[in-house]
Every structure is written in structure tokens, then in C-alpha cells.
PDB file of C-alpha atoms in Angstrom:
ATOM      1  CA  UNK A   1      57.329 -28.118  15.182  1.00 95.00           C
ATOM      2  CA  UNK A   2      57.101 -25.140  13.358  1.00 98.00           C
ATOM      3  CA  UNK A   3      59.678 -22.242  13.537  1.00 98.00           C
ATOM      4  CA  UNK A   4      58.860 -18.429  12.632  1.00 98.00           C
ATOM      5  CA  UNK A   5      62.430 -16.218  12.357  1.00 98.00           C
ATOM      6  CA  UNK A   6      63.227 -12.629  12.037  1.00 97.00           C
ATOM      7  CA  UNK A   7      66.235 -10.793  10.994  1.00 98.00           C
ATOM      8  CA  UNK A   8      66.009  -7.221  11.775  1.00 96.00           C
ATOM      9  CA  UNK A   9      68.076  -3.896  12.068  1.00 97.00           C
ATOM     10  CA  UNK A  10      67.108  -1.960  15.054  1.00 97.00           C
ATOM     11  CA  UNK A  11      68.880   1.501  15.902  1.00 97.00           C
ATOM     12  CA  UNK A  12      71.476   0.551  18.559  1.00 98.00           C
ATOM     13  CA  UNK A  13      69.898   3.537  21.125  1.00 97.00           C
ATOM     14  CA  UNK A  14      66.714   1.628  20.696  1.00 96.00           C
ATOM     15  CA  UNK A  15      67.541  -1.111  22.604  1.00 97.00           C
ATOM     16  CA  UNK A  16      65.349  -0.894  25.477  1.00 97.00           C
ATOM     17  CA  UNK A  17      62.409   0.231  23.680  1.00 96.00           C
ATOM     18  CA  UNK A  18      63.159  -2.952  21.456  1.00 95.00           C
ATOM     19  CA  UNK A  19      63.504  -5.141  24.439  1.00 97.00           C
ATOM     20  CA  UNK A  20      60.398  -3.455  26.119  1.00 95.00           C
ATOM     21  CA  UNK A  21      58.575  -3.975  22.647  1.00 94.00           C
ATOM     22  CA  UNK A  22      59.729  -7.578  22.527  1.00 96.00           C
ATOM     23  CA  UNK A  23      58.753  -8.533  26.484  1.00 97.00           C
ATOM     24  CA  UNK A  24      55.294  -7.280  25.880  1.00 95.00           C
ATOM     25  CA  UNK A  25      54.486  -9.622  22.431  1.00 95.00           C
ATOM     26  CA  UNK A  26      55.935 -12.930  23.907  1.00 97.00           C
ATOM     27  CA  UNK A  27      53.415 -13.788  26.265  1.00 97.00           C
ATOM     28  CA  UNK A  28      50.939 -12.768  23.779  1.00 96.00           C
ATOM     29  CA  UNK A  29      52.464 -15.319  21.174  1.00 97.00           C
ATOM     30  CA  UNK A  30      52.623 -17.769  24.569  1.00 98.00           C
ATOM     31  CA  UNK A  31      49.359 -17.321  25.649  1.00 97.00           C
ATOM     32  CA  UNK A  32      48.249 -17.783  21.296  1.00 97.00           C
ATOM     33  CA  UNK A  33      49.909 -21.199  21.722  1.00 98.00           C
ATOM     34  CA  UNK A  34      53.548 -20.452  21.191  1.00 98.00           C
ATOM     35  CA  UNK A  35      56.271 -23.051  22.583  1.00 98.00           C
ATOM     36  CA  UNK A  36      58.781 -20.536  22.899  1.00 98.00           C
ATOM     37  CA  UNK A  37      60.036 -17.165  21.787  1.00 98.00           C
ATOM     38  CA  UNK A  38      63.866 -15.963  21.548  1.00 98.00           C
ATOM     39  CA  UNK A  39      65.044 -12.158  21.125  1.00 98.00           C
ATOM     40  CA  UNK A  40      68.796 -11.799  20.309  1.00 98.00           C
ATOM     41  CA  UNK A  41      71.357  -8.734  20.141  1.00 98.00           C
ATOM     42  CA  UNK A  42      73.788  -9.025  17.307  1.00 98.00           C
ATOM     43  CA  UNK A  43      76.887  -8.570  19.389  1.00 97.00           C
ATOM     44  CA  UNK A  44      79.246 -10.862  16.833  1.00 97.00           C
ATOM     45  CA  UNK A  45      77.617 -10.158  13.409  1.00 97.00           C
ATOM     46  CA  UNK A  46      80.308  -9.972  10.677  1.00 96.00           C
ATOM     47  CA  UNK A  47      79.765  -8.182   7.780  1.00 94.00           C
ATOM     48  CA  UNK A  48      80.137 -10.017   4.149  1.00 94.00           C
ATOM     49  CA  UNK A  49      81.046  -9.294   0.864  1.00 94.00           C
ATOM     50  CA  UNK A  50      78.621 -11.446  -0.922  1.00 95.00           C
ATOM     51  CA  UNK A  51      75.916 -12.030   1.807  1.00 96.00           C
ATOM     52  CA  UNK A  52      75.329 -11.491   5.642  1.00 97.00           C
ATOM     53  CA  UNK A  53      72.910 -10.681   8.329  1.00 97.00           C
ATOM     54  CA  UNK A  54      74.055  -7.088   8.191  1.00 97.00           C
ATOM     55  CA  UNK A  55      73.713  -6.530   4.277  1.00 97.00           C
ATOM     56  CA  UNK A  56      70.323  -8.456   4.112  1.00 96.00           C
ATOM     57  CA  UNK A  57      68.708  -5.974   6.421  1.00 97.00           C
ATOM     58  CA  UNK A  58      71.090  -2.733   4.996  1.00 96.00           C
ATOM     59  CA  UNK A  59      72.578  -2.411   8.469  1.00 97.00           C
ATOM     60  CA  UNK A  60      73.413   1.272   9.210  1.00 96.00           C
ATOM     61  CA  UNK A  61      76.419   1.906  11.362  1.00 96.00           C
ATOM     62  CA  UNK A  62      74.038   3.075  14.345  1.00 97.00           C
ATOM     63  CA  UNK A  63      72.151  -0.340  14.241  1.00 97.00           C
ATOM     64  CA  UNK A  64      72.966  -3.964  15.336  1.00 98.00           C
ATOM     65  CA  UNK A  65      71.353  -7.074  14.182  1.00 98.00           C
ATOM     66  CA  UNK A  66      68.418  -8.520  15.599  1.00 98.00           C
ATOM     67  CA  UNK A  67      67.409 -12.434  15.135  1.00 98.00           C
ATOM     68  CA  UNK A  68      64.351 -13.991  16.971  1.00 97.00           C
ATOM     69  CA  UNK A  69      62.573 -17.033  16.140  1.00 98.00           C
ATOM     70  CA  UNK A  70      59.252 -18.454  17.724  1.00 98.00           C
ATOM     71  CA  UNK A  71      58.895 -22.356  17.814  1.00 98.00           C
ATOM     72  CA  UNK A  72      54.995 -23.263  17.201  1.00 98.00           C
ATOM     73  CA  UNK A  73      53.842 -27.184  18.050  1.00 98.00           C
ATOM     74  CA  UNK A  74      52.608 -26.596  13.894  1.00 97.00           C
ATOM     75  CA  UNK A  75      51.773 -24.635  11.529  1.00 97.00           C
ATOM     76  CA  UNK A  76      47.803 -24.843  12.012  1.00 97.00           C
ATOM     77  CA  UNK A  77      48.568 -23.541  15.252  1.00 98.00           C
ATOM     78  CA  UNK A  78      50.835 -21.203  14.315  1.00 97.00           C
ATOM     79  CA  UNK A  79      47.997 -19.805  11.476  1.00 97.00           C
ATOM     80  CA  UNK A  80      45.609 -19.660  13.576  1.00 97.00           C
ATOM     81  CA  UNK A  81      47.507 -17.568  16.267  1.00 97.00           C
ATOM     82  CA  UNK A  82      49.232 -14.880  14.060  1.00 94.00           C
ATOM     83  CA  UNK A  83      45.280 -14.492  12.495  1.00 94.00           C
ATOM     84  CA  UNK A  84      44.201 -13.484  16.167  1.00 95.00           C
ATOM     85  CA  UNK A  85      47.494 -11.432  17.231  1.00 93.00           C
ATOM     86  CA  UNK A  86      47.080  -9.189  14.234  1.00 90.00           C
ATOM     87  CA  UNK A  87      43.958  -7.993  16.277  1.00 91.00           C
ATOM     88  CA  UNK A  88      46.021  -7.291  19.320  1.00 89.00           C
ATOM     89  CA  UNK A  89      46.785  -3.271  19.893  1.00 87.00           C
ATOM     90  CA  UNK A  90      50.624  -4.257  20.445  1.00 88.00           C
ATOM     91  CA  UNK A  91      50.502  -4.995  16.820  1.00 87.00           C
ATOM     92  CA  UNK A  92      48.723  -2.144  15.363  1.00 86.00           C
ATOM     93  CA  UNK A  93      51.727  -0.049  13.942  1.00 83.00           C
ATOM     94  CA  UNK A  94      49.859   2.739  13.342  1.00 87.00           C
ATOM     95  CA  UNK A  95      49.286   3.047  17.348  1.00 87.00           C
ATOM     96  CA  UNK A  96      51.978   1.264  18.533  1.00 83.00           C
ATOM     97  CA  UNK A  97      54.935   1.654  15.996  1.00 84.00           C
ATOM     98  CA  UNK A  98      58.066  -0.555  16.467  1.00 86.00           C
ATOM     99  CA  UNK A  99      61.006   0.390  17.599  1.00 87.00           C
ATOM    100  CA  UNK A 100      62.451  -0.249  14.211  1.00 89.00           C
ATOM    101  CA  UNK A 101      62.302  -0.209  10.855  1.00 88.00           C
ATOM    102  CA  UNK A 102      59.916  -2.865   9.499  1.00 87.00           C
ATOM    103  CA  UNK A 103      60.304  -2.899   5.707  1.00 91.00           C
ATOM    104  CA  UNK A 104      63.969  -4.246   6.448  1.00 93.00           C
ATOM    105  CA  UNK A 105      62.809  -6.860   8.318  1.00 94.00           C
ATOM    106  CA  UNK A 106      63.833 -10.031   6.991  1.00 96.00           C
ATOM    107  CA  UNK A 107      61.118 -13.078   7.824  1.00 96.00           C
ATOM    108  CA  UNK A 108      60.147 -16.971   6.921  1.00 97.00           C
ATOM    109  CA  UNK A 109      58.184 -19.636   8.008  1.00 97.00           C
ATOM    110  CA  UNK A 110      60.172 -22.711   8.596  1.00 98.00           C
ATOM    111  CA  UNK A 111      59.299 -27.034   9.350  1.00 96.00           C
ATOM    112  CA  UNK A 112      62.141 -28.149  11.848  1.00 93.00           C
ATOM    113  CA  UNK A 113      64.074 -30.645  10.539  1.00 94.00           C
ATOM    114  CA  UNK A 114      66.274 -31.733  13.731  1.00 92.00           C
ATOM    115  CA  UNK A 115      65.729 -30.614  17.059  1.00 88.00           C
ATOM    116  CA  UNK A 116      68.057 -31.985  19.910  1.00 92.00           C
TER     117      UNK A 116
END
């Protein structure tokens, strides 16, 4: 398996746009070959001193953490798929801007080690 994750700061008042943004892309990553896709609200998201979800994406006090992953069956497939959704209109920011700010977006490619 192969795991794509996302930290992100989106403006607290966004939330349904986010959400709305987020329910329209993950049956395009589905029907692209994803396994699965999660979307999560920071609602317990301390901040740190040294290092933290909320200091890696310079969390504003009107914003709340955001941290999605997308499980892939491999990284070939996973390649291959974000090649082809970079042609998909959802994706094209200058058209359809997200409901957040992208250059704080924190992202990775990852190979699962344990899965239960």
C-alpha cells in the first residue's frame, strides 16, 4: 500500500466549502484507483513549542488543522492517477481555487509499514 497525507490550515468559516471541495475530489481519486480517502477537522490539535501540526502549517487563530491521507494499492498506481487528476477541472486552481491556502500545505508520499 501506498499512503499520500496532507496537513493543511483551512480558515475555520471555510468549513463547508472545504468539505464540499473535499466530497467532490474523493470519488475522483476512487474512481483513479484510490483504496480510500480520509478528510479530518482538527478539533484536538495542541500547539507546540518546538514542533506541531499547527506551527508546521503557521496556523492563524481563525483556522483549524486539516489532515487527510489517501491509501493507494502502490505507488505505480498512485503515479499514474495523480498524472490524470491534474487534468481534472476540480484541480485547476486557477478555475476552481481551494478553499484554502495551498503554499501551507504540508504533503508526502509514504510505503505503509503496518496496517492492522
Amino acid at each position: 500500500m501506498y499512503i499520500d497525507g496532507f496537513v493543511l490550515a483551512v480558515p475555520t468559516a471555510n468549513r463547508a466549502a472545504y468539505q464540499a471541495y473535499a466530497q467532490a475530489a474523493a470519488p475522483l481519486f476512487k474512481a483513479h484507483g484510490a483504496l480510500s480517502v480520509v478528510e479530518s477537522w482538527g478539533v484536538d490539535v495542541p500547539e507546540g513549542k518546538l514542533t506541531s501540526f499547527p506551527l508546521a502549517v503557521q496556523l492563524q487563530a481563525d483556522e483549524t488543522v486539516v489532515f487527510s491521507w489517501i491509501t493507494w494499492p502502490s505507488k505505480a498506481i498512485r503515479d499514474a492517477a495523480w498524472e490524470k487528476l491534474m487534468q481534472e477541472p476540480l484541480f485547476d486552481i486557477k478555475t476552481n481555487p481551494m478553499p484554502c491556502d495551498g503554499k501551507r500545505m504540508i504533503f508526502g508520499g509514504f510505503e505503509s509499514l503496518l496496517v492492522l
